[in-house]
Short mmCIF file of C-alpha atoms and ligand atoms in Angstrom, two decimals:
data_model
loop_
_atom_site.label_atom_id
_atom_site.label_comp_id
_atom_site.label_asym_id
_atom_site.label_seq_id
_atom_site.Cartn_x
_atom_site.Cartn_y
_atom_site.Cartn_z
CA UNK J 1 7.79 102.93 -90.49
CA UNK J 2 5.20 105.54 -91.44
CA UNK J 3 2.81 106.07 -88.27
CA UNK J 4 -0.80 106.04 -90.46
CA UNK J 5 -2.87 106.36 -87.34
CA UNK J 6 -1.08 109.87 -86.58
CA UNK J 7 -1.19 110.84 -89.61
CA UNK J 8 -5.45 110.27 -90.09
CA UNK J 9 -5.57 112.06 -86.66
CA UNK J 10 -4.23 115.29 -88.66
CA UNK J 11 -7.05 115.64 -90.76
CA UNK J 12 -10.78 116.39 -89.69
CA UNK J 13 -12.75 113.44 -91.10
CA UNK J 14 -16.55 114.56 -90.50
CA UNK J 15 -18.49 112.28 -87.77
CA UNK J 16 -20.25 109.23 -89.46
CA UNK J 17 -18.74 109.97 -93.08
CA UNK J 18 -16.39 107.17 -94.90
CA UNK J 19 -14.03 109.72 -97.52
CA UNK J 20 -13.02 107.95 -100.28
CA UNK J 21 -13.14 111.37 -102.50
CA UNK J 22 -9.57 112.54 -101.68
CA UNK J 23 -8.84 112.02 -105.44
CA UNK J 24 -10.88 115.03 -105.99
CA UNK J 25 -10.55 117.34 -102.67
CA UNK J 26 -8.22 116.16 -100.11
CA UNK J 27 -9.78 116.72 -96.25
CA UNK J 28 -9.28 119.33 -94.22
CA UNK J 29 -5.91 118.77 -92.27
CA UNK J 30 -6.74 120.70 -88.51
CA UNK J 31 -3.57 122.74 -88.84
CA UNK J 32 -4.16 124.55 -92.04
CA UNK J 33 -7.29 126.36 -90.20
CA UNK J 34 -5.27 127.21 -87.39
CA UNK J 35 -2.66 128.43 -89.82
CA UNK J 36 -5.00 130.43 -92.16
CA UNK J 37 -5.91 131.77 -89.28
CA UNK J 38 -3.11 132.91 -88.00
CA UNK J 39 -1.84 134.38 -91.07
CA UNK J 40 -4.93 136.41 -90.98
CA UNK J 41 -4.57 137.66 -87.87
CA UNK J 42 -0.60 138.18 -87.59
CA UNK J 43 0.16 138.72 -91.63
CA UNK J 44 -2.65 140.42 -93.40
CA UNK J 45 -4.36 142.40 -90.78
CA UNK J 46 -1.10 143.73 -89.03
CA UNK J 47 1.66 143.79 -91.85
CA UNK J 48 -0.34 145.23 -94.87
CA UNK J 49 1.73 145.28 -97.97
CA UNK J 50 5.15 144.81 -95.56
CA UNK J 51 3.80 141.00 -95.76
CA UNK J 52 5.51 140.77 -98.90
CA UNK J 53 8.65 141.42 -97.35
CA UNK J 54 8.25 140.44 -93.65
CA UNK J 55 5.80 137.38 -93.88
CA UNK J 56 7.50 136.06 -96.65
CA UNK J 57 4.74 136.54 -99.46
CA UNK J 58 6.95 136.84 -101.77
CA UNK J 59 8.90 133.65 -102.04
CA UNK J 60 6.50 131.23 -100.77
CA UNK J 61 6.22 130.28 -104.14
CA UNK J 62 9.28 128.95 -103.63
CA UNK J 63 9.48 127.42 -99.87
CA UNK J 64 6.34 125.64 -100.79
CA UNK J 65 7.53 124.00 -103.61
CA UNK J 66 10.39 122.67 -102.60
CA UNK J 67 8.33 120.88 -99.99
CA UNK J 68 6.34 119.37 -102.84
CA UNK J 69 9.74 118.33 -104.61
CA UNK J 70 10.74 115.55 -101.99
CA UNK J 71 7.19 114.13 -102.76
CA UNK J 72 8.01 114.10 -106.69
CA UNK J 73 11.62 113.03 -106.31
CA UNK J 74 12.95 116.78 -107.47
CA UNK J 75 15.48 118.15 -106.07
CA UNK J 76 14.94 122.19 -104.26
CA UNK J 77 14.99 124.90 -106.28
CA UNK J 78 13.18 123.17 -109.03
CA UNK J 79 9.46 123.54 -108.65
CA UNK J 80 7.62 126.52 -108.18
CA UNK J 81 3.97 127.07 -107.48
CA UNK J 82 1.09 129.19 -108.41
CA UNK J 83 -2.11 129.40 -110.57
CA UNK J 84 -4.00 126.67 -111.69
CA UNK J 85 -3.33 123.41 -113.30
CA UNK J 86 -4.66 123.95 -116.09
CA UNK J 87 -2.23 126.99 -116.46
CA UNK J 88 0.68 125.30 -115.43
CA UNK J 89 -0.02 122.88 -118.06
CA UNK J 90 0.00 125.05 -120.66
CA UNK J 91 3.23 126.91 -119.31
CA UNK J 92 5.06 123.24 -119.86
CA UNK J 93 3.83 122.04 -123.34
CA UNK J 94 4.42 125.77 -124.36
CA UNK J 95 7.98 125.81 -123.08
CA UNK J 96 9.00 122.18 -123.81
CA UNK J 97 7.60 122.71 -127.84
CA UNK J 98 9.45 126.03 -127.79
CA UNK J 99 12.65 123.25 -127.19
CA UNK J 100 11.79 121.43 -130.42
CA UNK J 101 10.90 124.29 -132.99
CA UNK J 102 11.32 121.91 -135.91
CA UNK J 103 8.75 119.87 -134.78
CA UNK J 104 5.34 119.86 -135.19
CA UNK J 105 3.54 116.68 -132.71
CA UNK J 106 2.49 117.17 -129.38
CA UNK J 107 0.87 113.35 -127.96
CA UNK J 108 -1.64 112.57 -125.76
CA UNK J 109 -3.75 109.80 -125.05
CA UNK J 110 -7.73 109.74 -124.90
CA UNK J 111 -7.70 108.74 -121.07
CA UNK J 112 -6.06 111.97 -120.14
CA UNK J 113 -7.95 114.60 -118.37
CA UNK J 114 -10.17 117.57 -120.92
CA UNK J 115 -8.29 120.13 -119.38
CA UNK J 116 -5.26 118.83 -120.77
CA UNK J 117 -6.28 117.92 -124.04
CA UNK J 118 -8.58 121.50 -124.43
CA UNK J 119 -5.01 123.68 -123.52
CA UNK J 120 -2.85 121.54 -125.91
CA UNK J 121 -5.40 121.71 -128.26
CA UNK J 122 -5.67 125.32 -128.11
CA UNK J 123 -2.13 125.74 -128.06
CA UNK J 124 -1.50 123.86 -131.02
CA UNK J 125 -3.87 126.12 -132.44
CA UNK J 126 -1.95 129.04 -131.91
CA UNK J 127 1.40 128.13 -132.59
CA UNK J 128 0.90 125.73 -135.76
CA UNK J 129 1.27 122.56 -133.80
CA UNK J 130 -1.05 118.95 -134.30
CA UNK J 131 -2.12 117.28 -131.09
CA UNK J 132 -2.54 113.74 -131.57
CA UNK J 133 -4.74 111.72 -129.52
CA UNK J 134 -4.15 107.93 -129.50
CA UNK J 135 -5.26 105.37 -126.40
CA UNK J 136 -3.43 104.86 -123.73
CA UNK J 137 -1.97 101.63 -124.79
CA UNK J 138 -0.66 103.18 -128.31
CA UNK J 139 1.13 105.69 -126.84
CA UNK J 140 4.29 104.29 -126.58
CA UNK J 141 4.04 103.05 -130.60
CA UNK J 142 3.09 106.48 -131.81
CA UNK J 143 6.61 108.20 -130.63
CA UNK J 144 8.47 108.58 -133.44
CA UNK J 145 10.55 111.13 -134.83
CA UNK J 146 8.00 113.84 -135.27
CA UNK J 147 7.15 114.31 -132.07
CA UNK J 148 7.74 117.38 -130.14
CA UNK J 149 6.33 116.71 -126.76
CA UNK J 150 4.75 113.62 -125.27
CA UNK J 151 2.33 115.22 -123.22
CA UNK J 152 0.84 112.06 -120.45
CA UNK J 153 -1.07 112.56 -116.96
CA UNK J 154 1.21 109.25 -115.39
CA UNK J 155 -2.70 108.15 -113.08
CA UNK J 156 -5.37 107.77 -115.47
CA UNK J 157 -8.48 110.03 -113.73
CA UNK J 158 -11.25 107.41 -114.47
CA UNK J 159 -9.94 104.08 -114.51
CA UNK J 160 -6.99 105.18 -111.70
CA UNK J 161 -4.06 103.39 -114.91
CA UNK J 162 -0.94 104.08 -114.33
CA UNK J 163 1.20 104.85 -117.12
CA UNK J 164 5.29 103.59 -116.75
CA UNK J 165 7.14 106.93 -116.68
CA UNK J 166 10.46 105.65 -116.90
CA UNK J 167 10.01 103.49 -120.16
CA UNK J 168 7.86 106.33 -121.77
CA UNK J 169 10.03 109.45 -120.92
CA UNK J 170 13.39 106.74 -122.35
CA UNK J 171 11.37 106.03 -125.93
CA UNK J 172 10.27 109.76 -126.27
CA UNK J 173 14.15 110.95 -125.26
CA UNK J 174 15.21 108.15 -128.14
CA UNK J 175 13.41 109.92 -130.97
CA UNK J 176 14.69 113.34 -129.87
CA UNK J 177 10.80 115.00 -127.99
CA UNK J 178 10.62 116.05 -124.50
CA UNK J 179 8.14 115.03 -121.75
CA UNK J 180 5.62 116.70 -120.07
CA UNK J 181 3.81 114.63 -117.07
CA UNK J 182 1.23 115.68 -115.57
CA UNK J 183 0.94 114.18 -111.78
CA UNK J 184 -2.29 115.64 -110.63
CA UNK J 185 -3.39 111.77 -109.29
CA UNK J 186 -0.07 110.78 -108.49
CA UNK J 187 1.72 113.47 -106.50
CA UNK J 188 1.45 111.99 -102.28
CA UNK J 189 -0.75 108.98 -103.93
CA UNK J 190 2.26 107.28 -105.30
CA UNK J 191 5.78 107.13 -105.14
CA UNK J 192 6.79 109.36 -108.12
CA UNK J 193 10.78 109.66 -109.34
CA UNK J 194 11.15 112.47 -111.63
CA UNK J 195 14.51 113.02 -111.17
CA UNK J 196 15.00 109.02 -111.49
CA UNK J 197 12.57 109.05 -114.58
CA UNK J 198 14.73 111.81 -116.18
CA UNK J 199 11.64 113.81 -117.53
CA UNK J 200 11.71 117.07 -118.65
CA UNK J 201 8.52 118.80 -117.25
CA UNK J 202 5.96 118.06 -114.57
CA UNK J 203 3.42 119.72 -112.98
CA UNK J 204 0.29 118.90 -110.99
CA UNK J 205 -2.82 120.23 -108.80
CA UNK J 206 -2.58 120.45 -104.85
CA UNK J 207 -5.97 119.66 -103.92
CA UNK J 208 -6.46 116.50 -104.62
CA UNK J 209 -4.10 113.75 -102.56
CA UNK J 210 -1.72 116.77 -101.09
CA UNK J 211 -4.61 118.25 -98.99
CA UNK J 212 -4.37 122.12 -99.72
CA UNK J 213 -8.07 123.04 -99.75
CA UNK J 214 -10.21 123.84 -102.95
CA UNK J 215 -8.44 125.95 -105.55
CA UNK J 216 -5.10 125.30 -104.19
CA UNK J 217 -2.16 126.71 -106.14
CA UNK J 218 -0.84 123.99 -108.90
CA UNK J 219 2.87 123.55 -109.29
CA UNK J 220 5.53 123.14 -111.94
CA UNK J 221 8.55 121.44 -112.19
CA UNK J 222 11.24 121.98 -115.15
CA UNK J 223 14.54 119.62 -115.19
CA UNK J 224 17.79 121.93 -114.35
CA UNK J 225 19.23 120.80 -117.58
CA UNK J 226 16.24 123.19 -119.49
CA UNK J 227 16.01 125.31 -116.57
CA UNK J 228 17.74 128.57 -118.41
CA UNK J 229 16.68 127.52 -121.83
CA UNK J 230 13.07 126.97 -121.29
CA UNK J 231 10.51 129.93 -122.21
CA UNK J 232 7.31 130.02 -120.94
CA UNK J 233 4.77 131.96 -123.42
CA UNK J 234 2.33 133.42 -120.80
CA UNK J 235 5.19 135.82 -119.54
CA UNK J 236 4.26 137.50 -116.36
CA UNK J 237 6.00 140.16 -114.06
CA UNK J 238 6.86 137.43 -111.51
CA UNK J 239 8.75 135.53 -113.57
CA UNK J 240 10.62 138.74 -115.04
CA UNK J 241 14.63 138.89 -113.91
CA UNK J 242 13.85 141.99 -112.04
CA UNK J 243 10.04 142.43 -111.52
CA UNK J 244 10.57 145.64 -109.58
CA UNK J 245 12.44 147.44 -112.23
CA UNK J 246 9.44 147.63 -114.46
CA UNK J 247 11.21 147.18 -117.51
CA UNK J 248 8.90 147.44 -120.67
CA UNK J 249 10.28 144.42 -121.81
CA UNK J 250 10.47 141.06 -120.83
CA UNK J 251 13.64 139.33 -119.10
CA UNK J 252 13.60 136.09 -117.90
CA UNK J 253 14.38 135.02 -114.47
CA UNK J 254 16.59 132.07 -113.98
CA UNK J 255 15.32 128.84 -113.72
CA UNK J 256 12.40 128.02 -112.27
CA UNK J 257 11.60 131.17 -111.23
CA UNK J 258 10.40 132.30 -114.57
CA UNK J 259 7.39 130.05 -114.56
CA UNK J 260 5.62 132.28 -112.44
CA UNK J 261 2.95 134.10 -113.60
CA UNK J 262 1.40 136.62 -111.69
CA UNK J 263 0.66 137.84 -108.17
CA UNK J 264 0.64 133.77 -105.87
CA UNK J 265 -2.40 133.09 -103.66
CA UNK J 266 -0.95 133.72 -100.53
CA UNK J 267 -3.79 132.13 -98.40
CA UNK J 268 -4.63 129.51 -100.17
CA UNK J 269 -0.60 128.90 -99.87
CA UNK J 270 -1.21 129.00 -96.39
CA UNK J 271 -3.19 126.31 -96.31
CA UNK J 272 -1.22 124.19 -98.63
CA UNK J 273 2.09 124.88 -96.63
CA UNK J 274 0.54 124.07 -93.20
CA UNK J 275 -1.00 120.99 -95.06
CA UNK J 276 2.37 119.79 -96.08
CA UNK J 277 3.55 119.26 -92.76
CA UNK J 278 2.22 115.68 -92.07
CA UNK J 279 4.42 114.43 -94.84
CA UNK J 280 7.86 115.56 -93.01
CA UNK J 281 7.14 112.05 -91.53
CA UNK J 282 5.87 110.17 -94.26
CA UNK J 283 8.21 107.56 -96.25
CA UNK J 284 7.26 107.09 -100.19
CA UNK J 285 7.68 103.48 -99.97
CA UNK J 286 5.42 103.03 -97.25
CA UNK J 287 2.84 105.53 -98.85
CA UNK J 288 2.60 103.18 -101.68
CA UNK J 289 2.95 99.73 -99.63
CA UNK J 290 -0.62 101.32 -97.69
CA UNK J 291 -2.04 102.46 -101.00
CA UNK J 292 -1.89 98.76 -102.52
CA UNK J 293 -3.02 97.40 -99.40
CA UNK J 294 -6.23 99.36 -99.30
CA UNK J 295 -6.84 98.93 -102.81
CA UNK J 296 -6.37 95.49 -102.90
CA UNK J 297 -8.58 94.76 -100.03
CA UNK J 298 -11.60 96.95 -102.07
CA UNK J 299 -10.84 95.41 -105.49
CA UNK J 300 -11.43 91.94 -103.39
CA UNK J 301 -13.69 92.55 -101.22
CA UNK J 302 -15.94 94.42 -103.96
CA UNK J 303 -16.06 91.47 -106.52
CA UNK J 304 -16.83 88.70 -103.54
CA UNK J 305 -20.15 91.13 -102.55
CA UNK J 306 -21.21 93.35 -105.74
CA UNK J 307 -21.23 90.68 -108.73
CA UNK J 308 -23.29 93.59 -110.54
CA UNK J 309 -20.54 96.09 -110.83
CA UNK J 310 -17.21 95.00 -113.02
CA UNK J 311 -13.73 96.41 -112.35
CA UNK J 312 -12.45 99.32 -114.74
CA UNK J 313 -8.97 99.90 -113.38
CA UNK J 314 -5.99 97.58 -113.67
CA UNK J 315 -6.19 94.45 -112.04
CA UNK J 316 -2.03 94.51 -111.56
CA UNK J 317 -1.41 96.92 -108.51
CA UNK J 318 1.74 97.97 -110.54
CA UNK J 319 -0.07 99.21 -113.46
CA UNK J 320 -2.72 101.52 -110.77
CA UNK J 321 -2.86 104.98 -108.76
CA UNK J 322 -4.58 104.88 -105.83
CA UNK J 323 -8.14 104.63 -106.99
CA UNK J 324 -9.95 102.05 -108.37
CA UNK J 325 -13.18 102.58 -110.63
CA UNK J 326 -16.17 99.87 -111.09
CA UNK J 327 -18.11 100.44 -113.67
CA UNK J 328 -22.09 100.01 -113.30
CA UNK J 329 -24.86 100.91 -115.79
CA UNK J 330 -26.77 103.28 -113.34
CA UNK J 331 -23.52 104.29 -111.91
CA UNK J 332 -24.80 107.93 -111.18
CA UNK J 333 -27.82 107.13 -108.83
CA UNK J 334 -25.50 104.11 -107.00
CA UNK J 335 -23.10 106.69 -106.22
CA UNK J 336 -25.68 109.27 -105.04
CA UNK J 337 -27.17 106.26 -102.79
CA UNK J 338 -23.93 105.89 -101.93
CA UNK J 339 -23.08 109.36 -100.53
CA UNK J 340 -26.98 109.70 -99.12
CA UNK J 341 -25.62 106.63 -96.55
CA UNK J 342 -22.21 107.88 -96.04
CA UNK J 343 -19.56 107.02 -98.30
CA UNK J 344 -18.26 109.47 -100.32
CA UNK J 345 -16.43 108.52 -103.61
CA UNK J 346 -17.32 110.19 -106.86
CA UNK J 347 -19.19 109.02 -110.45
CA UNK J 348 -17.28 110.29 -113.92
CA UNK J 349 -19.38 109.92 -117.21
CA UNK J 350 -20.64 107.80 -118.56
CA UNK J 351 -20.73 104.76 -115.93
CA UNK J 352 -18.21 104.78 -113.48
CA UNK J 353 -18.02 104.79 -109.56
CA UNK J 354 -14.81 106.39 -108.63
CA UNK J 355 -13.14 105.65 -104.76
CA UNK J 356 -9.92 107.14 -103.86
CA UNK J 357 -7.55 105.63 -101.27
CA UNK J 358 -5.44 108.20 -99.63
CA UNK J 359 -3.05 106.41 -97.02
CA UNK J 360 -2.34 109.15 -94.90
CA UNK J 361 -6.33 108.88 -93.71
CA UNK J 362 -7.84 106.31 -95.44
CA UNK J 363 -7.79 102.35 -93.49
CA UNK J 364 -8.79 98.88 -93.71
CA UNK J 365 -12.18 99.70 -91.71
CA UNK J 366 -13.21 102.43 -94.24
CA UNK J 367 -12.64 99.73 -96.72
CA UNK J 368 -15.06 97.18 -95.06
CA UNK J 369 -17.69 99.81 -94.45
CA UNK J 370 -17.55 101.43 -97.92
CA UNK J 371 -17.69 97.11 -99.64
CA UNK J 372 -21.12 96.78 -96.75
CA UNK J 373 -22.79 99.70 -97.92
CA UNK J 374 -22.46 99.42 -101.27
CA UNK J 375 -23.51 95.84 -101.33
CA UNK J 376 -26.24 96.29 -99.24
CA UNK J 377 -27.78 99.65 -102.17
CA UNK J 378 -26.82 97.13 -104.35
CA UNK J 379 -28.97 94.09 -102.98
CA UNK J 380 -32.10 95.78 -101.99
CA UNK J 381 -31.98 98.49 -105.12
CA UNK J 382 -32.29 101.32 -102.73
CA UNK J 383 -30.18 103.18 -105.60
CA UNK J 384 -33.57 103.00 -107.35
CA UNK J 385 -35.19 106.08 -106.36
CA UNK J 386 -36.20 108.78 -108.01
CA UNK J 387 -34.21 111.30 -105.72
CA UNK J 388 -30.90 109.88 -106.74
CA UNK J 389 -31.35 110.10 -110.93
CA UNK J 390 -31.53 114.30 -110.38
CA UNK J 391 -27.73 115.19 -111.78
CA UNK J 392 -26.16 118.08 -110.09
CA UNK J 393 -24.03 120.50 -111.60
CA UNK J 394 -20.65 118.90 -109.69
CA UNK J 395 -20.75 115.11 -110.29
C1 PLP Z 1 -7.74 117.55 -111.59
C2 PLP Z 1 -7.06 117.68 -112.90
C3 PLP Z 1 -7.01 118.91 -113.59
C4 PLP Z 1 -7.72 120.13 -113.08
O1 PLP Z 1 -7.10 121.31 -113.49
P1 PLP Z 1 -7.43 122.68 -112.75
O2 PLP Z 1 -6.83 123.71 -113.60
O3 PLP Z 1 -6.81 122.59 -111.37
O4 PLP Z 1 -8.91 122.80 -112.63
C5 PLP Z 1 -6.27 118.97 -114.77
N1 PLP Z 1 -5.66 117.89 -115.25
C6 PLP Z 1 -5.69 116.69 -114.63
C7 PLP Z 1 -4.98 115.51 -115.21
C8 PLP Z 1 -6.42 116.54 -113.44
O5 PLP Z 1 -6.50 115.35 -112.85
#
């Protein structure tokens, strides 16, 4: 059994604060300071550019993501890491449509995240594709034999739905298109089987539910079966065969390897790899058993004390992430009255209260003192006050 106590005694939770934010930026886990540090001292300062070599710079990439490919059920030497999400995002639906030249469809539904829609959208812009945006529920009736790419974020952002990866990536494989998923609320928030799935692409942020610190490198995961056939458009020296030969054109390294872009952010990689190492002892199964747990216990707990706010997630734990949204009309100023007594979850337009329940930190007493607090702003309309309708620029 997973030890959840040890594992909430890695992470500095700030005095008097309930987190239930993790969704959005993961806590600090102690030993990525000490590490960062470290690196500082013993990497940058004394190695200079020998880092590369010596330290290890240069295939961290690498190391790091095959750390993340236990928690996505990928095997090692399959994911890589580096730039952003939103990047990485565009490196998969690039490549994967590059796979289906003679079609035109890449499909998305309207509860996946702008980013994701904006970079298809521009992307089918520049290479005379149609992105097609249906709900969430139509998705799997839209496949048909046009489609290039089914392009799906598997946790819904706002209402925390979780999409069925298995039966999706099967009906999109049937009418010939390749998958993309992107697991930005599922990677270390539930128990995700790529390899099991058989997709063809994945990729996903590290900040969120893996801990790695604000602007933490994203990562991207190709099936071996494209892994030499796959061509990423935004072709950069570190994914060249040879990037030291400084060829004028463009080769190709093999695999994975090619999805690199540019120069990795080693210290923000830091922090990510030292963050990584409270889930050596952390079994999926028992990550997911804890998530339903907790967000059982809030959906309950929430609709015996707040009758004023109505749930806007699934009601079936099989169908959720590891959030849960309630919907309110003056969501905004609850949630700032919220945060102004402690418990930190997050609002997303136009009406929703967002909590995230990350099981490594995240227990049955944050629960109960999140469901007291909110029913107590709720009851005496403390949420009614001028200083919480201001809207800051971060929401
Ligand atoms: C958080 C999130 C992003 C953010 O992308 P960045 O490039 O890291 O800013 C993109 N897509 C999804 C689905 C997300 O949840």
């Amino acid at each position: 059994m997973t030890d959840f106590a040890s594992t909430r005694a890695a992470f500095h939770l700030p005095e008097g604060v309930t987190y239930l934010d993790g969704n959005s930026l993961g806590p600090m886990p102690h030993a990525a300071k000490a590490r960062v540090a470290a690196m500082m001292q013993d990497e940058w300062s004394e190695m200079l550019i020998t880092g590369w070599n010596k330290a290890g710079w240069y295939t961290q990439p690498r190391r790091v993501g095959d750390r993340i490919a236990r928690l996505i059920g990928a095997g090692p030497g399959q994911v890589v890491m580096g730039d952003t999400l939103s990047i990485k995002v565009f490196q998969a639906v690039s490549a994967a449509r590059a796979l289906r030249p003679d079609r035109r469809v890449i499909l998305s539904d309207n509860g996946n995240f702008p980013s994701d829609l904006y970079v298809a959208e521009g992307l089918a812009r520049a290479v005379g594709a149609e992105l097609r945006v249906v709900a969430p529920e139509e998705v799997e009736a839209a496949i048909d034999d046009h489609l290039a790419v089914l392009m799906i974020t598997e946790v819904d952002y706002r209402t925390g739905r979780r999409h069925d990866m298995r039966s999706l990536t099967a009906r999109a494989h049937d009418a010939g298109a390749l998958t993309v998923w992107d697991l930005a609320h599922s990677a270390g928030a539930v128990d995700v089987d790529l390899t099991g799935a058989d997709a063809d692409f994945a990729v996903g942020c590290t900040y969120k539910y893996l801990n790695g610190g604000p602007g933490a490198p994203a990562f991207i995961w190709v099936h071996p079966r494209h892994g030499d056939a796959a061509q990423p458009i935004l072709q950069g020296w570190m994914g060249h065969k040879s990037p030291f030969a400084f060829d004028l054109g463009y080769a190709p390294a093999p695999g994975i390897e090619r999805m690199r872009v540019g120069t990795p952010p080693v210290i923000a990689m830091t922090a990510l790899d030292a963050a990584l190492d409270v889930w050596d002892d952390v079994n999926l199964s028992d990550l997911r058993a804890r998530s339903v747990e907790l967000t059982e216990a809030f959906i309950a707990r929430v609709e015996a004390a707040c009758p004023d706010l109505t749930l806007h997630s699934p009601r079936d734990p099989e169908r959720r992430g590891s959030q849960v949204g309630f919907r309110h009309p003056q969501g905004y100023a609850v949630m700032q009255a919220l945060i102004a007594n402690g418990v930190i979850g997050d609002f997303r337009a136009p009406d929703v209260l967002r909590f995230g329940f990350a099981p490594l930190y995240n227990d049955l007493d944050d629960v109960e003192r999140a469901v007291d607090t909110l029913s107590r702003i709720l009851r005496d309309e403390s949420w009614n006050n001028e200083q919480f309708h201001k809207q800051a620029a971060v929401t």
